[in-house]
Amino acid sequence: MPDEKDKIRHPDAFILDIGEAVAAYEKQVKPIGDSVQTDVSKVVNYITDQISSRDYDETELYDGVSEIEYRMQDAGVRSNVITCFTDAAMKLGTTIVKQLNNFGLYDPNDGRFDFYFAGWATEKSAVFRRREEPEGMMMWMYRDGPPPQQGQPTDEEEDSDEEDDESEKN
């Protein structure tokens, strides 16, 4: 793992032009639009949520589209509709994966894909933003009962208030 000073800087957001792939996807799924949900935004979001790293991107894409296929089969969708949709989703996903690789948009230090689909910059240019990592893990341990509800004082705060009241009386 490189030192902090040796790490290559990576953008917090980027725009990916996938216009041709989106147009091809929309054209391919148009005949089945009445049978299943074909919203390209949902497909791009789902596909990119499946991708976690440069090393596994193609496998994760395939697994994600296969999961869609299994869900559609379980829902009783006709096989020709499933084939049309999954083929279009796979082509769109493959284009996205190729562009991520070609433009070096995986983290250069560890190969992770730390971005999520944030929407559209233009009709067919997708905006991706860096996923926020938790600031730090906070662990709560309680002596009696469940954690306090938001806005309620903790036992320590209540004890402190009682001590303050006692000292004011003296």
mmCIF file of C-alpha atoms in Angstrom:
data_model
loop_
_atom_site.group_PDB
_atom_site.id
_atom_site.type_symbol
_atom_site.label_atom_id
_atom_site.label_comp_id
_atom_site.label_asym_id
_atom_site.label_seq_id
_atom_site.Cartn_x
_atom_site.Cartn_y
_atom_site.Cartn_z
ATOM 1 C CA MET A 1 0.000 0.000 0.000
ATOM 2 C CA PRO A 2 1.549 3.351 -0.993
ATOM 3 C CA ASP A 3 2.250 6.060 1.565
ATOM 4 C CA GLU A 4 -0.232 8.929 1.750
ATOM 5 C CA LYS A 5 2.186 11.269 -0.040
ATOM 6 C CA ASP A 6 2.764 8.707 -2.820
ATOM 7 C CA LYS A 7 -0.913 8.073 -3.521
ATOM 8 C CA ILE A 8 -2.211 9.314 -6.840
ATOM 9 C CA ARG A 9 -5.039 11.837 -6.551
ATOM 10 C CA HIS A 10 -8.380 10.721 -7.881
ATOM 11 C CA PRO A 11 -11.404 12.892 -8.743
ATOM 12 C CA ASP A 12 -14.379 13.289 -6.434
ATOM 13 C CA ALA A 13 -16.734 13.248 -9.435
ATOM 14 C CA PHE A 14 -16.619 12.661 -13.161
ATOM 15 C CA ILE A 15 -18.908 12.741 -16.185
ATOM 16 C CA LEU A 16 -19.002 9.778 -18.527
ATOM 17 C CA ASP A 17 -20.399 10.215 -22.033
ATOM 18 C CA ILE A 18 -22.395 7.061 -22.703
ATOM 19 C CA GLY A 19 -24.740 8.650 -25.237
ATOM 20 C CA GLU A 20 -24.372 6.064 -27.988
ATOM 21 C CA ALA A 21 -24.777 3.159 -25.578
ATOM 22 C CA VAL A 22 -27.859 4.779 -23.985
ATOM 23 C CA ALA A 23 -29.426 5.405 -27.409
ATOM 24 C CA ALA A 24 -28.752 1.789 -28.433
ATOM 25 C CA TYR A 25 -30.208 0.520 -25.122
ATOM 26 C CA GLU A 26 -33.355 2.649 -25.471
ATOM 27 C CA LYS A 27 -33.853 1.546 -29.077
ATOM 28 C CA GLN A 28 -33.423 -2.124 -28.172
ATOM 29 C CA VAL A 29 -35.820 -2.082 -25.195
ATOM 30 C CA LYS A 30 -38.480 0.134 -26.767
ATOM 31 C CA PRO A 31 -40.618 -2.822 -27.948
ATOM 32 C CA ILE A 32 -40.732 -4.292 -24.418
ATOM 33 C CA GLY A 33 -41.347 -1.012 -22.576
ATOM 34 C CA ASP A 34 -44.944 -2.003 -21.804
ATOM 35 C CA SER A 35 -43.888 -5.357 -20.326
ATOM 36 C CA VAL A 36 -41.083 -4.402 -17.937
ATOM 37 C CA GLN A 37 -39.452 -1.341 -16.349
ATOM 38 C CA THR A 38 -36.776 -0.169 -18.803
ATOM 39 C CA ASP A 39 -35.758 3.213 -17.313
ATOM 40 C CA VAL A 40 -32.143 3.731 -18.346
ATOM 41 C CA SER A 41 -31.320 5.669 -15.157
ATOM 42 C CA LYS A 42 -32.303 2.709 -13.008
ATOM 43 C CA VAL A 43 -30.275 0.343 -15.175
ATOM 44 C CA VAL A 44 -27.151 2.535 -15.063
ATOM 45 C CA ASN A 45 -27.552 2.918 -11.298
ATOM 46 C CA TYR A 46 -28.001 -0.829 -10.780
ATOM 47 C CA ILE A 47 -25.116 -1.783 -13.065
ATOM 48 C CA THR A 48 -22.637 0.618 -11.508
ATOM 49 C CA ASP A 49 -23.692 -0.375 -7.989
ATOM 50 C CA GLN A 50 -22.623 -3.931 -8.859
ATOM 51 C CA ILE A 51 -19.110 -2.854 -9.875
ATOM 52 C CA SER A 52 -16.632 -2.666 -7.026
ATOM 53 C CA SER A 53 -13.199 -2.988 -8.630
ATOM 54 C CA ARG A 54 -11.194 -3.073 -11.831
ATOM 55 C CA ASP A 55 -10.233 -6.713 -11.235
ATOM 56 C CA TYR A 56 -13.805 -8.005 -11.028
ATOM 57 C CA ASP A 57 -15.823 -5.500 -13.049
ATOM 58 C CA GLU A 58 -16.769 -7.815 -15.920
ATOM 59 C CA THR A 59 -17.687 -10.643 -13.569
ATOM 60 C CA GLU A 60 -19.718 -8.306 -11.355
ATOM 61 C CA LEU A 61 -21.511 -6.905 -14.402
ATOM 62 C CA TYR A 62 -22.377 -10.406 -15.588
ATOM 63 C CA ASP A 63 -23.530 -11.430 -12.094
ATOM 64 C CA GLY A 64 -25.691 -8.299 -11.777
ATOM 65 C CA VAL A 65 -27.404 -8.812 -15.126
ATOM 66 C CA SER A 66 -27.868 -12.505 -14.319
ATOM 67 C CA GLU A 67 -29.585 -11.502 -11.067
ATOM 68 C CA ILE A 68 -31.989 -9.332 -13.074
ATOM 69 C CA GLU A 69 -32.651 -12.293 -15.357
ATOM 70 C CA TYR A 70 -33.415 -14.618 -12.424
ATOM 71 C CA ARG A 71 -35.754 -12.080 -10.836
ATOM 72 C CA MET A 72 -37.607 -11.624 -14.116
ATOM 73 C CA GLN A 73 -37.946 -15.386 -14.515
ATOM 74 C CA ASP A 74 -39.318 -15.672 -10.969
ATOM 75 C CA ALA A 75 -41.809 -12.915 -11.761
ATOM 76 C CA GLY A 76 -43.064 -14.862 -14.767
ATOM 77 C CA VAL A 77 -41.826 -12.486 -17.468
ATOM 78 C CA ARG A 78 -41.800 -14.000 -20.956
ATOM 79 C CA SER A 79 -38.424 -15.363 -22.058
ATOM 80 C CA ASN A 80 -38.195 -13.199 -25.194
ATOM 81 C CA VAL A 81 -38.702 -10.068 -23.049
ATOM 82 C CA ILE A 82 -36.053 -11.255 -20.587
ATOM 83 C CA THR A 83 -33.579 -11.930 -23.390
ATOM 84 C CA CYS A 84 -34.195 -8.532 -24.982
ATOM 85 C CA PHE A 85 -33.791 -6.664 -21.692
ATOM 86 C CA THR A 86 -30.741 -8.528 -20.368
ATOM 87 C CA ASP A 87 -28.978 -8.296 -23.740
ATOM 88 C CA ALA A 88 -29.530 -4.522 -23.824
ATOM 89 C CA ALA A 89 -28.443 -4.128 -20.171
ATOM 90 C CA MET A 90 -25.312 -6.208 -20.793
ATOM 91 C CA LYS A 91 -24.337 -4.120 -23.840
ATOM 92 C CA LEU A 92 -24.852 -0.888 -21.888
ATOM 93 C CA GLY A 93 -22.892 -2.235 -18.919
ATOM 94 C CA THR A 94 -20.045 -3.464 -21.115
ATOM 95 C CA THR A 95 -19.715 0.005 -22.635
ATOM 96 C CA ILE A 96 -19.596 1.561 -19.166
ATOM 97 C CA VAL A 97 -16.963 -0.922 -17.950
ATOM 98 C CA LYS A 98 -14.809 -0.340 -21.042
ATOM 99 C CA GLN A 99 -14.937 3.418 -20.565
ATOM 100 C CA LEU A 100 -14.108 3.129 -16.864
ATOM 101 C CA ASN A 101 -11.042 1.099 -17.834
ATOM 102 C CA ASN A 102 -10.057 3.261 -20.823
ATOM 103 C CA PHE A 103 -10.202 6.492 -18.847
ATOM 104 C CA GLY A 104 -8.590 5.009 -15.713
ATOM 105 C CA LEU A 105 -11.534 5.799 -13.467
ATOM 106 C CA TYR A 106 -10.846 3.049 -10.986
ATOM 107 C CA ASP A 107 -8.800 4.122 -7.992
ATOM 108 C CA PRO A 108 -5.183 4.006 -9.217
ATOM 109 C CA ASN A 109 -3.918 2.935 -5.802
ATOM 110 C CA ASP A 110 -6.099 -0.108 -5.175
ATOM 111 C CA GLY A 111 -8.337 -0.575 -8.245
ATOM 112 C CA ARG A 112 -11.601 0.034 -6.386
ATOM 113 C CA PHE A 113 -14.606 1.723 -7.959
ATOM 114 C CA ASP A 114 -15.736 4.142 -5.272
ATOM 115 C CA PHE A 115 -18.381 6.015 -7.238
ATOM 116 C CA TYR A 116 -22.144 5.975 -7.588
ATOM 117 C CA PHE A 117 -24.397 7.149 -10.405
ATOM 118 C CA ALA A 118 -25.624 10.604 -9.359
ATOM 119 C CA GLY A 119 -27.745 11.497 -12.390
ATOM 120 C CA TRP A 120 -27.383 13.030 -15.809
ATOM 121 C CA ALA A 121 -25.264 16.068 -16.732
ATOM 122 C CA THR A 122 -26.905 16.145 -20.152
ATOM 123 C CA GLU A 123 -29.312 13.774 -21.813
ATOM 124 C CA LYS A 124 -26.746 11.029 -22.146
ATOM 125 C CA SER A 125 -23.756 12.050 -20.022
ATOM 126 C CA ALA A 126 -23.771 10.286 -16.671
ATOM 127 C CA VAL A 127 -22.478 11.989 -13.524
ATOM 128 C CA PHE A 128 -20.682 9.835 -10.980
ATOM 129 C CA ARG A 129 -19.714 11.020 -7.506
ATOM 130 C CA ARG A 130 -17.414 9.479 -4.937
ATOM 131 C CA ARG A 131 -19.151 7.415 -2.306
ATOM 132 C CA GLU A 132 -18.816 8.961 1.110
ATOM 133 C CA GLU A 133 -16.997 6.764 3.564
ATOM 134 C CA PRO A 134 -18.103 6.872 7.166
ATOM 135 C CA GLU A 135 -16.069 9.369 9.187
ATOM 136 C CA GLY A 136 -15.427 6.803 11.842
ATOM 137 C CA MET A 137 -17.139 3.998 13.566
ATOM 138 C CA MET A 138 -18.980 4.837 16.729
ATOM 139 C CA MET A 139 -19.761 2.031 19.093
ATOM 140 C CA TRP A 140 -22.362 2.420 21.782
ATOM 141 C CA MET A 141 -22.428 0.198 24.800
ATOM 142 C CA TYR A 142 -25.305 0.361 27.253
ATOM 143 C CA ARG A 143 -25.602 -0.976 30.732
ATOM 144 C CA ASP A 144 -29.383 -1.121 30.910
ATOM 145 C CA GLY A 145 -31.770 -1.402 28.012
ATOM 146 C CA PRO A 146 -31.739 -0.144 24.455
ATOM 147 C CA PRO A 147 -29.830 2.868 23.108
ATOM 148 C CA PRO A 148 -31.380 6.273 23.801
ATOM 149 C CA GLN A 149 -33.693 7.725 21.193
ATOM 150 C CA GLN A 150 -32.466 10.754 19.301
ATOM 151 C CA GLY A 151 -32.876 13.860 21.419
ATOM 152 C CA GLN A 152 -32.981 11.934 24.726
ATOM 153 C CA PRO A 153 -30.052 12.280 27.132
ATOM 154 C CA THR A 154 -27.825 9.292 27.800
ATOM 155 C CA ASP A 155 -27.379 7.882 31.310
ATOM 156 C CA GLU A 156 -24.063 9.722 31.628
ATOM 157 C CA GLU A 157 -25.694 13.029 30.677
ATOM 158 C CA GLU A 158 -28.498 12.420 33.193
ATOM 159 C CA ASP A 159 -25.945 11.537 35.923
ATOM 160 C CA SER A 160 -23.994 14.694 35.090
ATOM 161 C CA ASP A 161 -27.175 16.811 35.323
ATOM 162 C CA GLU A 162 -27.980 15.297 38.747
ATOM 163 C CA GLU A 163 -24.442 16.042 39.984
ATOM 164 C CA ASP A 164 -24.754 19.633 38.751
ATOM 165 C CA ASP A 165 -28.063 19.977 40.630
ATOM 166 C CA GLU A 166 -26.445 18.596 43.809
ATOM 167 C CA SER A 167 -23.504 20.991 43.602
ATOM 168 C CA GLU A 168 -25.838 23.968 43.060
ATOM 169 C CA LYS A 169 -27.734 23.057 46.241
ATOM 170 C CA ASN A 170 -24.519 23.018 48.342
#
